[in-house]
Tab-separated table of C-alpha atoms and ligand atoms in Angstrom:
chain	number	residue	atom	x	y	z
C	1	MET	CA	14.295	4.018	6.922
C	2	ARG	CA	13.202	0.679	7.201
C	3	THR	CA	11.967	-0.728	3.644
C	4	LEU	CA	7.782	-1.868	3.195
C	5	ILE	CA	7.474	-4.981	1.098
C	6	ALA	CA	3.181	-4.825	0.788
C	7	ALA	CA	1.187	-7.993	-0.890
C	8	ASN	CA	-2.014	-6.474	-1.860
C	9	TRP	CA	-4.160	-9.814	-2.259
C	10	LYS	CA	-6.780	-7.529	-3.257
C	11	MET	CA	-9.880	-9.806	-4.451
C	12	PHE	CA	-8.413	-12.676	-4.283
C	13	LYS	CA	-8.137	-15.554	-1.664
C	14	THR	CA	-10.511	-17.724	0.154
C	15	ARG	CA	-9.142	-18.279	4.337
C	16	ALA	CA	-7.451	-21.763	3.607
C	17	GLU	CA	-6.195	-19.875	0.298
C	18	ALA	CA	-4.664	-17.326	2.519
C	19	GLN	CA	-2.739	-19.149	5.656
C	20	GLN	CA	-1.928	-21.733	2.794
C	21	THR	CA	0.396	-18.548	0.938
C	22	ALA	CA	0.887	-16.371	4.414
C	23	ARG	CA	2.116	-20.515	6.393
C	24	GLU	CA	3.998	-20.712	2.564
C	25	LEU	CA	6.607	-17.361	2.156
C	26	ILE	CA	7.289	-18.145	6.114
C	27	ALA	CA	8.486	-21.231	5.733
C	28	LEU	CA	10.128	-19.942	2.474
C	29	MET	CA	12.084	-17.297	4.482
C	30	GLN	CA	13.152	-19.780	7.208
C	31	ASP	CA	13.832	-16.768	9.427
C	32	ASP	CA	15.763	-15.761	7.687
C	33	TRP	CA	14.066	-12.423	7.168
C	34	PRO	CA	16.781	-9.419	5.684
C	35	ALA	CA	17.097	-7.046	8.093
C	36	GLU	CA	16.007	-4.056	7.695
C	37	ARG	CA	12.191	-4.786	6.251
C	38	ASP	CA	9.371	-5.061	6.687
C	39	VAL	CA	6.236	-7.094	5.593
C	40	VAL	CA	2.864	-6.835	5.432
C	41	LEU	CA	0.578	-8.666	3.764
C	42	PHE	CA	-2.563	-6.409	3.027
C	43	ALA	CA	-5.806	-9.553	2.892
C	44	PRO	CA	-10.095	-9.167	2.111
C	45	PHE	CA	-11.639	-9.425	4.971
C	46	THR	CA	-13.089	-12.315	5.222
C	47	ALA	CA	-9.587	-13.988	5.440
C	48	LEU	CA	-8.049	-11.309	8.013
C	49	ALA	CA	-7.865	-13.115	10.984
C	50	ALA	CA	-7.507	-15.970	9.117
C	51	THR	CA	-4.055	-14.613	7.777
C	52	ALA	CA	-3.551	-13.147	11.305
C	53	GLU	CA	-3.233	-16.142	12.253
C	54	ALA	CA	-1.313	-17.745	10.677
C	55	VAL	CA	1.803	-15.065	10.162
C	56	ALA	CA	0.909	-15.297	14.548
C	57	GLY	CA	4.591	-15.303	15.373
C	58	SER	CA	7.190	-14.198	13.005
C	59	PRO	CA	7.480	-10.580	11.858
C	60	VAL	CA	4.889	-10.397	8.633
C	61	ALA	CA	2.134	-7.380	9.229
C	62	VAL	CA	-1.275	-7.779	8.563
C	63	GLY	CA	-3.325	-5.342	6.485
C	64	ALA	CA	-6.619	-5.035	5.826
C	65	GLN	CA	-8.078	-3.186	2.369
C	66	ASP	CA	-10.048	-0.020	3.242
C	67	VAL	CA	-12.095	0.714	6.230
C	68	TYR	CA	-15.290	3.012	6.859
C	69	PRO	CA	-13.956	6.292	8.438
C	70	ALA	CA	-17.181	5.857	11.855
C	71	ALA	CA	-16.035	3.327	15.329
C	72	GLU	CA	-19.827	1.736	14.287
C	73	GLY	CA	-23.237	2.649	13.144
C	74	ALA	CA	-26.408	2.143	10.100
C	75	PHE	CA	-23.332	1.839	7.788
C	76	THR	CA	-24.864	-1.796	6.199
C	77	GLY	CA	-21.561	-3.962	4.312
C	78	GLU	CA	-19.276	-1.085	5.620
C	79	ILE	CA	-16.087	-2.853	7.881
C	80	SER	CA	-15.151	0.388	11.175
C	81	PRO	CA	-11.308	0.136	12.083
C	82	GLY	CA	-11.867	-1.694	15.586
C	83	MET	CA	-13.278	-4.916	13.824
C	84	ILE	CA	-9.732	-4.347	11.386
C	85	LEU	CA	-7.539	-3.982	14.481
C	86	ASP	CA	-10.562	-7.137	16.311
C	87	CYS	CA	-8.878	-9.226	13.314
C	88	GLY	CA	-5.400	-9.099	14.421
C	89	ALA	CA	-4.310	-6.796	11.621
C	90	SER	CA	-2.448	-3.418	12.515
C	91	TRP	CA	-2.734	-1.864	8.498
C	92	VAL	CA	-5.324	-0.317	6.485
C	93	ILE	CA	-4.370	0.223	2.228
C	94	ALA	CA	-7.042	4.183	1.854
C	95	GLY	CA	-7.575	5.251	-1.567
C	96	HIS	CA	-6.296	2.505	-3.694
C	97	SER	CA	-7.061	3.198	-7.330
C	98	GLU	CA	-9.562	0.669	-8.061
C	99	ARG	CA	-11.107	2.250	-5.567
C	100	ARG	CA	-11.112	5.503	-6.370
C	101	HIS	CA	-11.908	4.570	-10.127
C	102	ILE	CA	-14.440	1.485	-9.729
C	103	LEU	CA	-15.856	2.253	-6.526
C	104	GLY	CA	-15.893	5.539	-7.151
C	105	GLU	CA	-14.147	6.786	-4.556
C	106	SER	CA	-13.337	10.791	-3.657
C	107	ALA	CA	-10.191	12.548	-3.034
C	108	SER	CA	-11.919	13.511	0.666
C	109	PHE	CA	-13.662	10.456	1.067
C	110	VAL	CA	-10.338	9.345	0.649
C	111	GLY	CA	-8.771	11.945	3.540
C	112	LYS	CA	-11.707	10.441	5.905
C	113	LYS	CA	-10.576	7.280	6.037
C	114	THR	CA	-7.329	8.030	6.163
C	115	ALA	CA	-7.134	10.548	9.030
C	116	PHE	CA	-10.403	8.551	11.316
C	117	ALA	CA	-8.062	5.600	11.143
C	118	LEU	CA	-4.768	7.038	12.334
C	119	GLU	CA	-6.872	8.651	15.095
C	120	ALA	CA	-8.424	4.331	15.593
C	121	GLY	CA	-4.367	3.664	16.388
C	122	LEU	CA	-4.282	1.659	12.099
C	123	SER	CA	-1.329	2.218	10.363
C	124	VAL	CA	-2.283	3.369	6.673
C	125	MET	CA	-1.236	2.792	3.593
C	126	LEU	CA	-1.902	6.048	1.071
C	127	CYS	CA	-2.147	5.012	-2.606
C	128	ILE	CA	-2.103	7.703	-5.064
C	129	GLY	CA	-1.224	7.766	-8.976
C	130	GLU	CA	-2.727	9.386	-12.252
C	131	THR	CA	-4.394	7.775	-14.803
C	132	LEU	CA	-2.658	7.738	-18.348
C	133	GLU	CA	-4.745	10.825	-19.345
C	134	GLU	CA	-4.023	12.672	-16.609
C	135	ARG	CA	-0.423	12.111	-16.946
C	136	GLU	CA	-0.586	12.884	-20.795
C	137	ALA	CA	-2.853	15.798	-20.367
C	138	ASP	CA	0.884	16.940	-18.250
C	139	LYS	CA	-1.339	16.974	-15.128
C	140	LEU	CA	0.247	14.533	-13.250
C	141	GLU	CA	2.278	16.817	-10.425
C	142	ALA	CA	-1.523	18.116	-9.754
C	143	VAL	CA	-3.054	14.949	-9.396
C	144	LEU	CA	-0.782	14.531	-7.044
C	145	ARG	CA	-0.344	17.413	-5.477
C	146	ALA	CA	-4.587	17.174	-4.613
C	147	GLN	CA	-4.406	13.927	-3.983
C	148	LEU	CA	-1.864	14.486	-1.021
C	149	GLU	CA	-3.404	17.627	0.401
C	150	GLN	CA	-6.609	16.327	0.632
C	151	ALA	CA	-5.949	13.386	2.329
C	152	VAL	CA	-3.140	14.868	4.652
C	153	ARG	CA	-2.919	18.202	5.257
C	154	GLY	CA	-4.634	18.286	8.672
C	155	LEU	CA	-2.599	15.382	9.607
C	156	SER	CA	-0.234	15.981	13.151
C	157	ALA	CA	2.673	15.530	12.203
C	158	ASP	CA	2.389	12.534	15.099
C	159	ALA	CA	-0.166	10.683	13.531
C	160	CYS	CA	2.154	10.320	10.157
C	161	LEU	CA	5.624	9.497	11.617
C	162	LYS	CA	3.127	7.103	13.679
C	163	GLY	CA	1.287	5.336	11.170
C	164	LEU	CA	1.587	6.579	6.840
C	165	ALA	CA	3.482	5.839	4.254
C	166	VAL	CA	1.898	6.548	0.803
C	167	ALA	CA	2.449	4.281	-2.037
C	168	TYR	CA	2.842	5.709	-5.984
C	169	GLU	CA	1.299	3.314	-7.839
C	170	PRO	CA	0.484	5.281	-11.728
C	171	VAL	CA	-2.588	3.910	-12.659
C	172	TRP	CA	-1.314	3.021	-15.987
C	173	ALA	CA	0.295	0.248	-14.684
C	174	ILE	CA	-1.640	-2.222	-12.170
C	175	GLY	CA	-1.898	-5.048	-13.454
C	176	THR	CA	-0.905	-4.650	-17.229
C	177	GLY	CA	2.384	-6.010	-16.977
C	178	LYS	CA	3.721	-2.533	-17.815
C	179	VAL	CA	6.149	-1.275	-15.128
C	180	ALA	CA	6.760	2.466	-15.580
C	181	SER	CA	10.476	3.881	-15.921
C	182	GLU	CA	13.405	4.302	-13.561
C	183	ALA	CA	13.119	8.229	-14.610
C	184	ASP	CA	8.887	7.630	-14.289
C	185	ILE	CA	9.773	6.992	-10.540
C	186	LEU	CA	11.613	8.882	-9.868
C	187	GLU	CA	10.520	12.191	-10.970
C	188	ALA	CA	7.112	10.542	-9.438
C	189	HIS	CA	8.916	10.229	-6.457
C	190	ALA	CA	10.676	13.487	-6.059
C	191	MET	CA	7.104	15.184	-6.578
C	192	VAL	CA	5.396	13.174	-3.614
C	193	ARG	CA	8.657	14.042	-2.049
C	194	ASN	CA	8.267	17.518	-1.966
C	195	ILE	CA	4.449	17.537	-2.144
C	196	LEU	CA	4.895	16.190	1.210
C	197	GLY	CA	7.556	18.390	2.443
C	198	VAL	CA	4.649	21.816	1.967
C	199	ILE	CA	1.908	19.783	3.640
C	200	LEU	CA	3.896	18.560	6.495
C	201	GLY	CA	7.472	19.937	6.743
C	202	SER	CA	10.253	18.152	7.908
C	203	THR	CA	8.202	15.080	8.855
C	204	ALA	CA	7.527	14.052	5.474
C	205	GLY	CA	11.687	13.037	4.809
C	206	SER	CA	10.577	10.048	7.057
C	207	LEU	CA	7.714	9.098	5.300
C	208	PRO	CA	7.575	5.950	3.918
C	209	ILE	CA	7.180	6.347	-0.331
C	210	LEU	CA	6.208	3.061	-1.780
C	211	TYR	CA	6.017	1.442	-5.389
C	212	GLY	CA	3.313	-0.631	-6.685
C	213	GLY	CA	2.533	-1.818	-10.342
C	214	SER	CA	3.831	-4.165	-11.686
C	215	VAL	CA	6.234	-4.961	-9.930
C	216	LYS	CA	7.447	-8.443	-10.462
C	217	PRO	CA	11.468	-10.364	-8.828
C	218	GLU	CA	12.416	-9.456	-11.359
C	219	ASN	CA	12.616	-5.660	-11.481
C	220	ALA	CA	11.674	-5.133	-7.512
C	221	SER	CA	16.153	-4.798	-6.948
C	222	SER	CA	16.145	-2.028	-9.079
C	223	ILE	CA	13.456	-0.394	-8.255
C	224	LEU	CA	13.490	-0.525	-4.804
C	225	ALA	CA	17.621	1.098	-5.548
C	226	LEU	CA	16.049	4.634	-6.511
C	227	ASP	CA	16.603	7.388	-4.628
C	228	ASN	CA	12.588	8.266	-2.155
C	229	VAL	CA	11.556	4.813	-2.918
C	230	ASN	CA	10.624	2.935	0.240
C	231	GLY	CA	9.795	0.383	-0.343
C	232	LEU	CA	7.228	-1.990	-2.650
C	233	LEU	CA	3.152	-2.362	-2.657
C	234	VAL	CA	2.957	-5.184	-5.128
C	235	GLY	CA	-0.916	-6.783	-5.589
C	236	GLY	CA	-0.068	-10.087	-8.961
C	237	ALA	CA	3.358	-11.264	-8.030
C	238	SER	CA	2.391	-11.429	-3.934
C	239	LEU	CA	-0.562	-13.777	-4.498
C	240	ARG	CA	2.326	-16.892	-4.855
C	241	ALA	CA	4.432	-17.281	-1.279
C	242	GLU	CA	7.714	-17.771	-3.278
C	243	SER	CA	7.643	-14.813	-5.649
C	244	PHE	CA	6.586	-12.082	-3.167
C	245	SER	CA	9.192	-14.207	-1.492
C	246	LYS	CA	12.016	-13.237	-4.169
C	247	ILE	CA	11.151	-9.826	-4.502
C	248	ILE	CA	10.807	-9.823	0.194
C	249	ARG	CA	14.665	-10.776	-0.714
C	250	ALA	CA	15.027	-8.661	-3.650
M	1	13P	P1	-0.120	-5.626	-9.708
M	1	13P	O1	0.782	-5.552	-9.150
M	1	13P	O2	-0.982	-6.649	-9.884
M	1	13P	O3	0.703	-4.557	-11.188
M	1	13P	O4	-1.013	-4.735	-8.429
M	1	13P	C1	-0.433	-3.137	-8.189
M	1	13P	C2	-0.694	-2.634	-7.272
M	1	13P	O5	-2.686	-2.397	-7.407
M	1	13P	C3	-1.075	-2.810	-5.700
M	1	13P	O6	-2.120	-2.350	-4.990
């Protein structure tokens, strides 16, 4: 399976800053992109078109960080899959923990977004993960199962194979500098693969599962070497082209 290295720029970067970072990244890679690795930049809505313009002609893809599950309509403040595609982006994040916990998004709404975006032709990075409280209460598996069931049950194998990736991001490891231990990552990724297998059957073996949470150039290669880790979703360390380029090469 190919390895996917993704940058989530969150609510950082104006159009000019996004373009500059994307151009710097391409210059730093010097046309020497590692084989078997794909790269996606998840930019803010306002910088999607500018980022897509900056990476045109390179192997880098662009994605949005959220989407509304309707083609158009009276949904003030929301963005449709068609609008994202129109900016030159081909990916979208669904269910990032900051949206689940800060914006109050439910697992069933995340499921609607996932299904609608896939149907509309976007690839979807479905984010799941437990809080520290849930982990300490021994609810890791129950939380991952509930989040995955609500998002993935009902999707066709075809739709999943065309465009679904899952990112395991323990909430307590995001932006905290506390990377999960190798044992934690191995355990959670094996659980995710198993749960996907129960829901989707053999398709599950072909879906990329990414790890996210305090990934840095220093820890990227050891995390990528773990079983069932097929990529990385990087927040803080993706904001500067130099550090993100080291993670792409890790
Ligand atoms: P950090 O890499 O800053 O911990 O963020 C992870 C994340 O939320 C990526 O989506």
